[in-house]
Each structure stands twice: as C-alpha cells, then as structure tokens.
N, CA and C atoms as an extended XYZ file, in Angstrom:
300
Properties=species:S:1:pos:R:3:atomname:S:1:resname:S:1:resid:I:1 pbc="F F F"
N         0.825       -1.178        0.000 N   UNK     1
C         0.000        0.000        0.000 CA  UNK     1
C         0.879        1.256        0.000 C   UNK     1
N         1.865        1.298        0.895 N   UNK     2
C         2.753        2.453        0.953 CA  UNK     2
C         3.497        2.605       -0.368 C   UNK     2
N         3.856        1.499       -0.969 N   UNK     3
C         4.598        1.540       -2.223 CA  UNK     3
C         3.816        2.291       -3.302 C   UNK     3
N         2.512        2.117       -3.356 N   UNK     4
C         1.711        2.808       -4.358 CA  UNK     4
C         1.798        4.323       -4.192 C   UNK     4
N         1.697        4.814       -2.955 N   UNK     5
C         1.795        6.245       -2.711 CA  UNK     5
C         3.198        6.740       -3.029 C   UNK     5
N         4.213        6.015       -2.597 N   UNK     6
C         5.599        6.405       -2.877 CA  UNK     6
C         5.843        6.422       -4.379 C   UNK     6
N         5.360        5.419       -5.086 N   UNK     7
C         5.519        5.386       -6.539 CA  UNK     7
C         4.842        6.585       -7.188 C   UNK     7
N         3.669        6.950       -6.709 N   UNK     8
C         2.940        8.079       -7.282 CA  UNK     8
C         3.681        9.379       -7.020 C   UNK     8
N         4.169        9.592       -5.797 N   UNK     9
C         4.858       10.837       -5.455 CA  UNK     9
C         6.230       10.959       -6.103 C   UNK     9
N         6.866        9.833       -6.405 N   UNK    10
C         8.218        9.874       -6.968 CA  UNK    10
C         8.237        9.555       -8.455 C   UNK    10
N         7.085        9.623       -9.093 N   UNK    11
C         7.023        9.355      -10.528 CA  UNK    11
C         7.978       10.304      -11.250 C   UNK    11
N         8.805        9.790      -12.142 N   UNK    12
C         9.812       10.655      -12.777 CA  UNK    12
C         9.185       11.757      -13.624 C   UNK    12
N         9.820       12.925      -13.583 N   UNK    13
C         9.372       14.052      -14.389 CA  UNK    13
C         9.891       13.926      -15.807 C   UNK    13
N         9.459       14.807      -16.672 N   UNK    14
C         9.911       14.798      -18.061 CA  UNK    14
C        11.415       15.062      -18.155 C   UNK    14
N        12.004       14.667      -19.262 N   UNK    15
C        13.439       14.850      -19.489 CA  UNK    15
C        13.729       16.197      -20.133 C   UNK    15
N        12.837       17.156      -19.949 N   UNK    16
C        13.050       18.498      -20.484 CA  UNK    16
C        12.576       19.528      -19.472 C   UNK    16
N        13.169       20.708      -19.545 N   UNK    17
C        12.824       21.799      -18.633 CA  UNK    17
C        11.509       22.440      -19.070 C   UNK    17
N        10.908       23.245      -18.203 N   UNK    18
C         9.652       23.909      -18.571 CA  UNK    18
C         9.741       24.738      -19.850 C   UNK    18
N        10.929       25.248      -20.172 N   UNK    19
C        11.079       26.036      -21.404 CA  UNK    19
C        11.329       25.157      -22.635 C   UNK    19
N        11.350       23.830      -22.442 N   UNK    20
C        11.507       22.896      -23.561 CA  UNK    20
C        12.917       22.398      -23.796 C   UNK    20
N        13.923       22.963      -23.109 N   UNK    21
C        15.290       22.489      -23.310 CA  UNK    21
C        15.473       21.120      -22.679 C   UNK    21
N        16.227       20.292      -23.363 N   UNK    22
C        16.462       18.913      -22.913 CA  UNK    22
C        17.393       18.895      -21.706 C   UNK    22
N        17.048       18.100      -20.681 N   UNK    23
C        17.886       17.959      -19.499 CA  UNK    23
C        18.920       16.864      -19.747 C   UNK    23
N        20.146       17.137      -19.368 N   UNK    24
C        21.218       16.160      -19.548 CA  UNK    24
C        21.477       15.455      -18.231 C   UNK    24
N        21.612       14.125      -18.275 N   UNK    25
C        21.902       13.362      -17.068 CA  UNK    25
C        23.240       13.800      -16.493 C   UNK    25
N        23.297       13.871      -15.182 N   UNK    26
C        24.535       14.202      -14.510 CA  UNK    26
C        24.786       15.683      -14.320 C   UNK    26
N        24.015       16.532      -14.952 N   UNK    27
C        24.164       17.982      -14.783 CA  UNK    27
C        23.191       18.434      -13.700 C   UNK    27
N        23.617       18.325      -12.454 N   UNK    28
C        22.730       18.593      -11.314 CA  UNK    28
C        22.225       20.035      -11.265 C   UNK    28
N        22.995       20.975      -11.752 N   UNK    29
C        22.564       22.372      -11.714 CA  UNK    29
C        21.291       22.596      -12.528 C   UNK    29
N        21.112       21.829      -13.601 N   UNK    30
C        19.892       21.956      -14.408 CA  UNK    30
C        18.658       21.591      -13.601 C   UNK    30
N        18.783       20.569      -12.762 N   UNK    31
C        17.636       20.090      -12.002 CA  UNK    31
C        17.227       21.069      -10.905 C   UNK    31
N        18.154       21.903      -10.458 N   UNK    32
C        17.822       22.910       -9.462 CA  UNK    32
C        16.927       24.003      -10.035 C   UNK    32
N        16.863       24.112      -11.348 N   UNK    33
C        16.032       25.123      -11.998 CA  UNK    33
C        14.592       24.665      -12.206 C   UNK    33
N        14.310       23.387      -11.947 N   UNK    34
C        12.959       22.852      -12.146 CA  UNK    34
C        12.026       23.271      -11.015 C   UNK    34
N        10.735       23.353      -11.296 N   UNK    35
C         9.767       23.656      -10.232 CA  UNK    35
C         9.814       22.568       -9.154 C   UNK    35
N         9.569       22.918       -7.890 N   UNK    36
C         9.627       21.928       -6.809 CA  UNK    36
C         8.395       21.039       -6.776 C   UNK    36
N         8.537       19.903       -6.109 N   UNK    37
C         7.390       19.052       -5.785 CA  UNK    37
C         6.913       19.478       -4.405 C   UNK    37
N         5.621       19.723       -4.270 N   UNK    38
C         5.042       20.205       -3.024 CA  UNK    38
C         3.898       19.284       -2.619 C   UNK    38
N         3.824       18.929       -1.340 N   UNK    39
C         2.741       18.075       -0.847 CA  UNK    39
C         2.345       18.524        0.556 C   UNK    39
N         1.047       18.490        0.827 N   UNK    40
C         0.501       18.839        2.143 CA  UNK    40
C        -0.672       17.915        2.427 C   UNK    40
N        -0.829       17.552        3.701 N   UNK    41
C        -2.053       16.874        4.106 CA  UNK    41
C        -3.145       17.926        4.229 C   UNK    41
N        -4.362       17.558        3.856 N   UNK    42
C        -5.504       18.450        4.010 CA  UNK    42
C        -5.863       18.479        5.494 C   UNK    42
N        -5.792       19.647        6.174 N   UNK    43
C        -6.083       19.708        7.610 CA  UNK    43
C        -7.495       19.251        7.968 C   UNK    43
N        -8.444       19.454        7.075 N   UNK    44
C        -9.832       19.066        7.343 CA  UNK    44
C       -10.080       17.586        7.043 C   UNK    44
N        -9.195       16.979        6.256 N   UNK    45
C        -9.369       15.578        5.876 CA  UNK    45
C        -7.983       14.940        5.759 C   UNK    45
N        -7.427       14.405        6.855 N   UNK    46
C        -6.077       13.851        6.836 CA  UNK    46
C        -5.899       12.659        5.884 C   UNK    46
N        -7.004       12.164        5.324 N   UNK    47
C        -6.930       11.081        4.342 CA  UNK    47
C        -6.437       11.602        2.984 C   UNK    47
N        -6.451       12.912        2.791 N   UNK    48
C        -6.141       13.488        1.483 CA  UNK    48
C        -4.788       14.201        1.488 C   UNK    48
N        -3.946       13.819        0.533 N   UNK    49
C        -2.676       14.503        0.301 CA  UNK    49
C        -2.865       15.393       -0.926 C   UNK    49
N        -2.514       16.664       -0.787 N   UNK    50
C        -2.595       17.614       -1.902 CA  UNK    50
C        -1.193       17.745       -2.465 C   UNK    50
N        -1.037       17.548       -3.768 N   UNK    51
C         0.293       17.475       -4.376 CA  UNK    51
C         0.349       18.274       -5.675 C   UNK    51
N         1.470       18.923       -5.887 N   UNK    52
C         1.782       19.519       -7.176 CA  UNK    52
C         3.281       19.386       -7.384 C   UNK    52
N         3.687       19.161       -8.604 N   UNK    53
C         5.108       19.017       -8.898 CA  UNK    53
C         5.347       19.012      -10.383 C   UNK    53
N         6.610       18.996      -10.753 N   UNK    54
C         6.969       19.043      -12.157 CA  UNK    54
C         6.657       17.705      -12.813 C   UNK    54
N         5.756       17.720      -13.769 N   UNK    55
C         5.367       16.518      -14.503 CA  UNK    55
C         4.974       16.890      -15.918 C   UNK    55
N         4.244       16.023      -16.566 N   UNK    56
C         3.831       16.271      -17.940 CA  UNK    56
C         2.783       17.380      -18.032 C   UNK    56
N         2.018       17.583      -16.968 N   UNK    57
C         0.972       18.608      -16.979 CA  UNK    57
C         1.107       19.501      -15.746 C   UNK    57
N         0.760       20.765      -15.904 N   UNK    58
C         0.726       21.689      -14.771 CA  UNK    58
C        -0.607       21.500      -14.064 C   UNK    58
N        -0.566       20.899      -12.880 N   UNK    59
C        -1.812       20.644      -12.156 CA  UNK    59
C        -1.536       20.439      -10.674 C   UNK    59
N        -2.605       20.490       -9.896 N   UNK    60
C        -2.575       20.118       -8.488 CA  UNK    60
C        -3.488       18.902       -8.369 C   UNK    60
N        -3.030       17.900       -7.597 N   UNK    61
C        -3.786       16.653       -7.473 CA  UNK    61
C        -4.120       16.379       -6.015 C   UNK    61
N        -5.262       15.768       -5.806 N   UNK    62
C        -5.717       15.372       -4.483 CA  UNK    62
C        -5.726       13.848       -4.446 C   UNK    62
N        -4.884       13.282       -3.590 N   UNK    63
C        -4.716       11.836       -3.508 CA  UNK    63
C        -5.358       11.328       -2.229 C   UNK    63
N        -6.272       10.353       -2.355 N   UNK    64
C        -6.929        9.744       -1.205 CA  UNK    64
C        -6.116        8.537       -0.751 C   UNK    64
N        -5.665        8.558        0.504 N   UNK    65
C        -4.892        7.430        1.032 CA  UNK    65
C        -5.749        6.173        1.154 C   UNK    65
N        -7.022        6.339        1.539 N   UNK    66
C        -7.894        5.174        1.697 CA  UNK    66
C        -8.294        4.568        0.356 C   UNK    66
N        -8.507        5.407       -0.655 N   UNK    67
C        -8.878        4.905       -1.982 CA  UNK    67
C        -7.660        4.541       -2.826 C   UNK    67
N        -6.483        5.014       -2.390 N   UNK    68
C        -5.227        4.758       -3.104 CA  UNK    68
C        -5.311        5.230       -4.550 C   UNK    68
N        -5.853        6.442       -4.701 N   UNK    69
C        -6.025        6.970       -6.054 CA  UNK    69
C        -6.139        8.490       -6.010 C   UNK    69
N        -5.845        9.116       -7.151 N   UNK    70
C        -6.069       10.547       -7.309 CA  UNK    70
C        -7.575       10.739       -7.465 C   UNK    70
N        -8.177       11.541       -6.578 N   UNK    71
C        -9.628       11.723       -6.606 CA  UNK    71
C       -10.038       13.038       -7.248 C   UNK    71
N        -9.076       13.964       -7.412 N   UNK    72
C        -9.389       15.234       -8.051 CA  UNK    72
C        -8.110       15.824       -8.625 C   UNK    72
N        -8.245       16.454       -9.780 N   UNK    73
C        -7.131       17.139      -10.422 CA  UNK    73
C        -7.623       18.502      -10.889 C   UNK    73
N        -6.816       19.522      -10.672 N   UNK    74
C        -7.144       20.871      -11.139 CA  UNK    74
C        -5.965       21.399      -11.945 C   UNK    74
N        -6.249       21.893      -13.129 N   UNK    75
C        -5.204       22.426      -14.010 CA  UNK    75
C        -4.665       23.746      -13.462 C   UNK    75
N        -3.378       23.993      -13.709 N   UNK    76
C        -2.725       25.243      -13.337 CA  UNK    76
C        -2.212       25.926      -14.607 C   UNK    76
N        -2.130       27.231      -14.573 N   UNK    77
C        -1.600       27.966      -15.729 CA  UNK    77
C        -0.084       28.083      -15.689 C   UNK    77
N         0.509       27.959      -14.484 N   UNK    78
C         1.957       28.037      -14.306 CA  UNK    78
C         2.382       26.969      -13.301 C   UNK    78
N         3.659       26.601      -13.301 N   UNK    79
C         4.174       25.642      -12.322 CA  UNK    79
C         4.156       26.284      -10.946 C   UNK    79
N         3.675       25.574       -9.956 N   UNK    80
C         3.599       26.100       -8.591 CA  UNK    80
C         4.976       26.046       -7.925 C   UNK    80
N         5.311       27.104       -7.187 N   UNK    81
C         6.572       27.145       -6.448 CA  UNK    81
C         6.337       27.200       -4.941 C   UNK    81
N         5.110       27.449       -4.524 N   UNK    82
C         4.753       27.456       -3.108 CA  UNK    82
C         3.278       27.073       -2.985 C   UNK    82
N         2.942       26.431       -1.861 N   UNK    83
C         1.564       25.988       -1.653 CA  UNK    83
C         1.241       26.030       -0.169 C   UNK    83
N         0.012       26.424        0.148 N   UNK    84
C        -0.468       26.385        1.522 CA  UNK    84
C        -1.960       26.070        1.503 C   UNK    84
N        -2.427       25.469        2.588 N   UNK    85
C        -3.833       25.087        2.712 CA  UNK    85
C        -4.385       25.758        3.964 C   UNK    85
N        -5.609       26.303        3.864 N   UNK    86
C        -6.217       26.947        5.027 CA  UNK    86
C        -6.467       25.909        6.126 C   UNK    86
N        -6.524       26.345        7.391 N   UNK    87
C        -6.739       25.404        8.501 CA  UNK    87
C        -8.024       24.582        8.359 C   UNK    87
N        -9.051       25.160        7.722 N   UNK    88
C       -10.296       24.422        7.518 CA  UNK    88
C       -10.212       23.515        6.278 C   UNK    88
N        -9.189       23.686        5.479 N   UNK    89
C        -9.019       22.852        4.291 CA  UNK    89
C        -9.873       23.270        3.112 C   UNK    89
N       -10.519       24.429        3.184 N   UNK    90
C       -11.411       24.855        2.109 CA  UNK    90
C       -10.725       25.718        1.063 C   UNK    90
N        -9.574       26.310        1.418 N   UNK    91
C        -8.859       27.174        0.492 CA  UNK    91
C        -7.447       26.656        0.256 C   UNK    91
N        -7.022       26.763       -0.975 N   UNK    92
C        -5.683       26.345       -1.362 CA  UNK    92
C        -5.008       27.542       -2.019 C   UNK    92
N        -3.839       27.927       -1.521 N   UNK    93
C        -3.098       29.048       -2.093 CA  UNK    93
C        -1.857       28.512       -2.796 C   UNK    93
N        -1.657       28.937       -4.038 N   UNK    94
C        -0.491       28.527       -4.825 CA  UNK    94
C         0.214       29.765       -5.350 C   UNK    94
N         1.525       29.727       -5.377 N   UNK    95
C         2.320       30.811       -5.957 CA  UNK    95
C         3.117       30.235       -7.120 C   UNK    95
N         3.440       31.090       -8.092 N   UNK    96
C         4.159       30.622       -9.272 CA  UNK    96
C         5.121       31.687       -9.761 C   UNK    96
N         6.173       31.242      -10.440 N   UNK    97
C         7.092       32.151      -11.125 CA  UNK    97
C         6.626       32.250      -12.572 C   UNK    97
N         6.559       33.427      -13.093 N   UNK    98
C         6.062       33.629      -14.448 CA  UNK    98
C         6.995       33.063      -15.524 C   UNK    98
N         8.279       32.863      -15.219 N   UNK    99
C         9.209       32.383      -16.241 CA  UNK    99
C         8.892       30.958      -16.703 C   UNK    99
N         8.265       30.165      -15.824 N   UNK   100
C         7.975       28.783      -16.203 CA  UNK   100
C         6.711       28.777      -16.970 C   UNK   100
C-alpha cells in the first residue's frame, strides 16, 4: 500500500525543462532550476494529500490514502513554487514564477 503512494509521489518528471530544453543526465545544476514538488495533508481531511510538482501537466492533485487513487485534479496555468492550505481545508493558495 505504501509503495503505491511512494511510486505516485516519486514518478519521474519529463526529461526536459519547462522552457523545452532537454535535461542532460549528470548535470545537477539543471535540475535545481525545475519547479519543486510540493505536498501537504488536508487539515480538514487527513486522508487526502494535496500534491503539485513538475510533470507532464501543470496541475494540483488530491490523492486519497484510503482509496489509493487521485480523486481530483485541477489544471494550473503556471508551475507552482509554493503551496499552503487553510486550517479548515477549504482554500488552497499557490504561488508561481512567471518564467515557467
């Protein structure tokens, strides 16, 4: 069960940067320029992990631990660089850099 969540959170990102340039293996400085992976438990529902990170699509996903599946996805216009959830779990705040 844990393996499924770990596999989902550590799914490899694309081999190219947000601007389309190809990433070269072994060049660690390139990877520091990628958007971060961010995850938070929903304070109102500890069964739900809210996640956003560099992948094929710009989105935020809600993962249910009990269902072992993504239960909701919302598209983003930019890659998120910061995320916070209100104490009641009803509001989600995301910040982004315009360059990505």
